[in-house]
Amino acid sequence: MSRRGWLLFIAMSVVWGIPYLLIKVAVRDIGPAELVFVRTALGALLLLPIALYRKEVRASLRPWLPLLAYTVVEVGIPWLLLSHAEQEVDSAFTGLVIAGVPLAAALIARERLSGTRIAGLVTGLAGVGLLVGFHGTTGGPVPLLELLGVVICYASGPLIIERWLSDVPRYGVSAVSLAAGALLFAPFVAPGLPSLARTVTLRPALAAVTLAVVCTALAFVLFFALVAEVGGVRATVITFVNPAVAVILGAAVLHEKITPLTVGAFVLILAGSFLATRKKISEEPAEKREPAAV
């Protein structure tokens, strides 16, 4: 993977490792649907001016059906399920379950994997399994089923980008998909927003705003760049590192326990990420061998 690809990979691993903690804090005062609306609406407000300035909105609207499918699969359904599940389970456990996305993406895409990449996927999942074994949940089967739905959705979204939206300007796609997500949720949450504004406390409010600004608006731009650089299936391998970020933040902020076995699992996860994203120079197109200008 190129230097630019690794920088994007590291940035996305951190930016999408934070949301689990922020969601856990936000849903203390904000309902799942309301949180998704706030996240999509603020994200759209930040990205739409950029997309309009770059004249990318019209081009993004042309493939309206894939764009709508992407909005539902990558934004609407998983963000709602994720927010609802985190009312019952902790942030670290959520991040660990989401680490199954790369394997699900490989199965959905039916992409032919080399022995090295398969070894990376197996190694990473072994680390996740070790973490899950020592970070159980008492939330019951419903949150687990919801998180499984999130895994399937997150595995499908990047493949839609790669197959039908790869040539569409990324700022336009990000902004329009967020705006569409906000419009989808607005009729359901609008009546309760005035009451929410009066009752929400500072910490959940700040968590929701950070989720929208950093983990949504900024993250979408970075993620589209990562997909363009390394491909849809390999881009989802960031979810091998996200659990490490989620568990560390859970321990630092929510006082969740980290053991030596947890640290060992982190090593397996990071090793699996490296192997699963490794690609020989001879296999890469010439234009991908050197990092392009940002």
Coordinates of C-alpha atoms in Angstrom, one line a residue:
M1 CA 0.0 0.0 0.0
S2 CA 1.3 3.5 -0.8
R3 CA 2.4 6.0 1.8
R4 CA -0.7 8.0 1.1
G5 CA -2.8 4.9 1.6
W6 CA -1.2 4.2 4.9
L7 CA -1.8 7.8 6.1
L8 CA -5.4 7.6 5.2
F9 CA -5.7 4.2 6.8
I10 CA -4.3 5.4 10.1
A11 CA -6.4 8.6 10.1
M12 CA -9.6 6.6 9.4
S13 CA -8.7 4.0 12.0
V14 CA -8.6 6.7 14.6
V15 CA -11.5 8.8 13.4
W16 CA -13.8 5.8 13.1
G17 CA -12.6 4.3 16.4
I18 CA -13.9 7.3 18.3
P19 CA -17.7 7.1 17.3
Y20 CA -18.4 4.2 19.6
L21 CA -17.5 6.2 22.7
L22 CA -19.3 9.3 21.4
I23 CA -22.5 7.4 20.6
K24 CA -22.4 5.7 24.0
V25 CA -22.2 9.2 25.7
A26 CA -24.8 10.8 23.4
V27 CA -27.5 8.2 23.7
R28 CA -27.7 8.9 27.4
D29 CA -29.9 12.0 26.5
I30 CA -30.5 11.7 22.8
G31 CA -32.6 8.9 21.2
P32 CA -31.2 6.8 18.3
A33 CA -33.2 8.4 15.5
E34 CA -32.6 11.9 16.9
L35 CA -28.9 11.2 17.1
V36 CA -28.8 10.0 13.5
F37 CA -30.7 13.1 12.4
V38 CA -28.3 15.5 14.2
R39 CA -25.3 13.6 12.8
T40 CA -26.5 13.7 9.2
A41 CA -27.9 17.2 9.3
L42 CA -24.8 18.9 10.8
G43 CA -22.5 16.8 8.5
A44 CA -24.5 17.9 5.5
L45 CA -24.4 21.6 6.5
L46 CA -20.6 21.3 6.7
L47 CA -20.1 19.4 3.4
L48 CA -22.8 21.0 1.1
P49 CA -21.0 24.4 0.8
I50 CA -17.8 22.7 -0.2
A51 CA -19.6 20.5 -2.7
L52 CA -21.5 23.5 -4.1
Y53 CA -18.4 25.5 -4.4
R54 CA -16.7 22.7 -6.3
K55 CA -19.8 22.2 -8.5
E56 CA -20.1 18.5 -7.5
V57 CA -23.7 18.3 -6.4
R58 CA -25.3 18.0 -9.8
A59 CA -22.9 15.2 -10.8
S60 CA -23.6 13.4 -7.6
L61 CA -27.4 13.4 -8.2
R62 CA -27.2 11.8 -11.6
P63 CA -26.7 8.2 -10.3
W64 CA -29.6 8.8 -7.9
L65 CA -30.5 5.2 -7.4
P66 CA -27.0 4.0 -6.3
L67 CA -26.7 7.1 -4.2
L68 CA -30.0 6.4 -2.4
A69 CA -29.0 2.8 -1.9
Y70 CA -25.6 3.9 -0.4
T71 CA -27.4 6.4 1.9
V72 CA -29.7 3.7 3.2
V73 CA -27.0 1.0 3.5
E74 CA -24.1 3.0 4.8
V75 CA -25.9 5.8 6.8
G76 CA -29.6 5.2 7.6
I77 CA -29.9 1.6 8.7
P78 CA -26.4 1.1 10.4
W79 CA -26.3 4.4 12.3
L80 CA -29.8 3.8 13.7
L81 CA -29.0 0.2 14.7
L82 CA -25.6 1.2 16.1
S83 CA -27.2 4.0 18.2
H84 CA -29.9 1.7 19.5
A85 CA -27.5 -1.2 20.3
E86 CA -25.3 1.1 22.3
Q87 CA -28.1 1.9 24.7
E88 CA -27.5 -1.7 26.0
V89 CA -23.9 -2.6 25.2
D90 CA -20.6 -0.8 25.9
S91 CA -18.5 1.1 23.4
A92 CA -15.6 -1.4 23.4
F93 CA -17.7 -4.4 22.7
T94 CA -19.5 -2.5 19.8
G95 CA -16.1 -1.7 18.2
L96 CA -15.0 -5.4 18.5
V97 CA -18.2 -6.7 16.8
I98 CA -17.8 -4.2 13.9
A99 CA -14.3 -5.6 13.3
G100 CA -16.1 -8.4 11.4
V101 CA -16.7 -6.0 8.5
P102 CA -13.6 -6.9 6.4
L103 CA -14.5 -10.6 6.3
A104 CA -18.1 -9.9 5.5
A105 CA -17.0 -7.5 2.7
A106 CA -14.7 -10.2 1.2
L107 CA -17.6 -12.7 1.2
I108 CA -20.1 -10.3 -0.3
A109 CA -17.7 -9.1 -3.0
R110 CA -16.5 -12.7 -3.8
E111 CA -13.1 -11.2 -4.4
R112 CA -10.3 -13.7 -4.9
L113 CA -8.0 -13.4 -1.9
S114 CA -4.3 -14.3 -1.7
G115 CA -3.0 -16.6 1.0
T116 CA -1.4 -13.6 2.7
R117 CA -4.6 -11.6 2.8
I118 CA -6.5 -14.6 4.1
A119 CA -3.9 -15.1 6.8
G120 CA -4.3 -11.4 7.7
L121 CA -8.1 -11.7 7.9
V122 CA -7.9 -14.8 10.1
T123 CA -5.2 -13.2 12.3
G124 CA -7.2 -10.1 12.8
L125 CA -10.4 -12.0 13.6
A126 CA -8.5 -14.2 16.0
G127 CA -7.5 -11.0 17.9
V128 CA -11.1 -9.8 17.8
G129 CA -12.3 -13.2 19.1
L130 CA -9.8 -13.0 22.0
L131 CA -11.0 -9.5 22.9
V132 CA -14.7 -10.6 22.7
G133 CA -13.9 -13.5 25.0
F134 CA -12.8 -11.1 27.7
H135 CA -15.1 -8.2 27.1
G136 CA -18.5 -9.8 27.2
T137 CA -21.9 -8.0 27.2
T138 CA -25.0 -8.4 29.2
G139 CA -27.2 -6.6 26.7
G140 CA -28.9 -9.7 25.4
P141 CA -29.4 -11.0 21.8
V142 CA -31.2 -8.0 20.3
P143 CA -28.1 -5.7 20.4
L144 CA -26.0 -8.4 19.0
L145 CA -28.4 -8.9 16.1
E146 CA -28.4 -5.2 15.5
L147 CA -24.6 -5.1 15.4
L148 CA -24.6 -7.9 13.0
G149 CA -26.9 -5.8 10.8
V150 CA -24.4 -3.0 11.0
V151 CA -21.6 -5.3 10.0
I152 CA -23.5 -6.4 6.8
C153 CA -24.4 -2.8 6.0
Y154 CA -20.9 -1.5 6.5
A155 CA -19.5 -4.3 4.3
S156 CA -21.9 -3.4 1.5
G157 CA -21.5 0.4 1.5
P158 CA -17.9 0.6 0.2
L159 CA -18.7 -1.9 -2.5
I160 CA -21.5 0.3 -3.8
I161 CA -19.0 3.2 -3.9
E162 CA -16.5 1.1 -5.8
R163 CA -18.9 -0.3 -8.3
W164 CA -21.3 2.5 -9.1
L165 CA -20.0 5.7 -7.5
S166 CA -16.2 5.6 -7.9
D167 CA -16.2 8.2 -10.6
V168 CA -18.7 10.6 -8.8
P169 CA -17.1 13.5 -7.0
R170 CA -16.6 12.5 -3.4
Y171 CA -17.6 15.8 -1.7
G172 CA -20.8 15.7 -3.7
V173 CA -21.6 12.1 -2.8
S174 CA -20.8 12.7 0.9
A175 CA -22.8 15.9 1.2
V176 CA -25.9 14.6 -0.8
S177 CA -26.0 11.3 1.1
L178 CA -25.9 13.0 4.4
A179 CA -28.6 15.5 3.3
A180 CA -30.7 12.6 2.1
G181 CA -30.2 10.8 5.4
A182 CA -31.3 13.9 7.3
L183 CA -34.4 14.2 5.1
L184 CA -35.3 10.6 5.7
F185 CA -35.2 11.0 9.5
A186 CA -36.6 14.5 9.7
P187 CA -40.3 13.6 9.6
F188 CA -39.9 11.2 12.5
V189 CA -37.8 13.3 14.8
A190 CA -38.8 16.9 14.0
P191 CA -41.7 17.1 16.5
G192 CA -39.5 16.1 19.4
L193 CA -36.5 18.3 18.7
P194 CA -37.7 21.4 20.7
S195 CA -38.1 19.2 23.8
L196 CA -34.7 17.6 23.2
A197 CA -33.0 21.0 22.9
R198 CA -34.4 21.9 26.4
T199 CA -33.5 18.7 28.1
V200 CA -30.2 17.5 26.6
T201 CA -27.2 18.0 28.9
L202 CA -23.8 19.4 27.9
R203 CA -21.7 16.2 27.6
P204 CA -24.2 14.3 25.3
A205 CA -24.6 17.5 23.2
L206 CA -20.9 17.9 22.7
A207 CA -20.6 14.2 21.9
A208 CA -23.3 14.5 19.2
V209 CA -21.6 17.6 17.7
T210 CA -18.2 15.9 17.6
L211 CA -19.7 12.8 16.1
A212 CA -21.2 15.0 13.3
V213 CA -18.2 17.2 12.6
V214 CA -15.2 14.9 13.1
C215 CA -16.6 11.4 12.7
T216 CA -19.0 12.2 9.9
A217 CA -18.1 15.2 7.8
L218 CA -14.4 14.8 8.0
A219 CA -14.5 11.0 8.0
F220 CA -16.6 10.8 4.8
V221 CA -14.0 12.8 2.9
L222 CA -11.1 10.7 4.2
F223 CA -13.0 7.4 3.6
F224 CA -13.8 8.2 0.0
A225 CA -10.1 9.0 -0.6
L226 CA -9.1 5.7 1.1
V227 CA -11.5 3.7 -1.1
A228 CA -10.1 5.4 -4.2
E229 CA -6.6 4.6 -3.1
V230 CA -6.8 1.0 -1.9
G231 CA -10.3 -0.3 -3.0
G232 CA -13.5 -1.1 -1.2
V233 CA -12.7 -4.4 0.4
R234 CA -9.3 -3.4 1.6
A235 CA -10.6 -0.1 2.9
T236 CA -12.8 -1.9 5.3
V237 CA -9.8 -3.4 7.1
I238 CA -9.7 -0.2 9.1
T239 CA -12.2 -2.0 11.3
F240 CA -9.4 -4.2 12.6
V241 CA -7.8 -1.2 14.2
N242 CA -11.0 0.6 15.3
P243 CA -11.6 -1.9 18.2
A244 CA -8.2 -1.0 19.6
V245 CA -9.1 2.7 19.6
A246 CA -12.6 1.9 21.0
V247 CA -11.2 -0.3 23.9
I248 CA -8.5 2.3 24.8
L249 CA -11.0 5.1 24.9
G250 CA -13.5 2.9 26.8
A251 CA -10.8 2.3 29.5
A252 CA -9.7 5.9 29.6
V253 CA -13.1 7.6 29.7
L254 CA -15.6 4.9 30.8
H255 CA -13.2 3.0 33.0
E256 CA -13.5 -0.3 31.1
K257 CA -10.9 -2.9 31.9
I258 CA -7.7 -3.6 29.8
T259 CA -5.8 -6.8 30.6
P260 CA -2.5 -8.2 29.2
L261 CA -4.7 -10.5 27.0
T262 CA -6.3 -7.4 25.6
V263 CA -2.9 -6.0 24.7
G264 CA -2.0 -9.3 23.0
A265 CA -5.2 -9.2 21.0
F266 CA -4.3 -5.7 19.8
V267 CA -1.1 -7.1 18.4
L268 CA -3.0 -9.7 16.5
I269 CA -5.4 -7.2 15.2
L270 CA -2.7 -4.8 14.0
A271 CA -0.7 -7.7 12.4
G272 CA -3.8 -8.9 10.7
S273 CA -4.4 -5.4 9.3
F274 CA -0.9 -5.3 7.8
L275 CA -1.2 -8.7 6.2
A276 CA -4.7 -8.1 4.9
T277 CA -3.8 -4.8 3.2
R278 CA -0.4 -5.9 2.0
K279 CA 0.1 -5.8 -1.8
K280 CA 3.1 -6.5 -3.9
I281 CA 4.4 -3.5 -6.0
S282 CA 4.2 -5.6 -9.1
E283 CA 0.5 -6.1 -8.5
E284 CA -0.3 -2.4 -8.3
P285 CA -0.9 -0.1 -11.3
A286 CA 1.9 2.3 -12.0
E287 CA -0.2 5.3 -10.9
K288 CA -0.7 3.8 -7.5
R289 CA 2.9 3.2 -6.7
E290 CA 3.6 6.8 -5.6
P291 CA 1.3 8.8 -3.4
A292 CA -0.7 11.4 -5.3
A293 CA -1.2 15.0 -4.1
V294 CA -4.0 15.5 -1.7

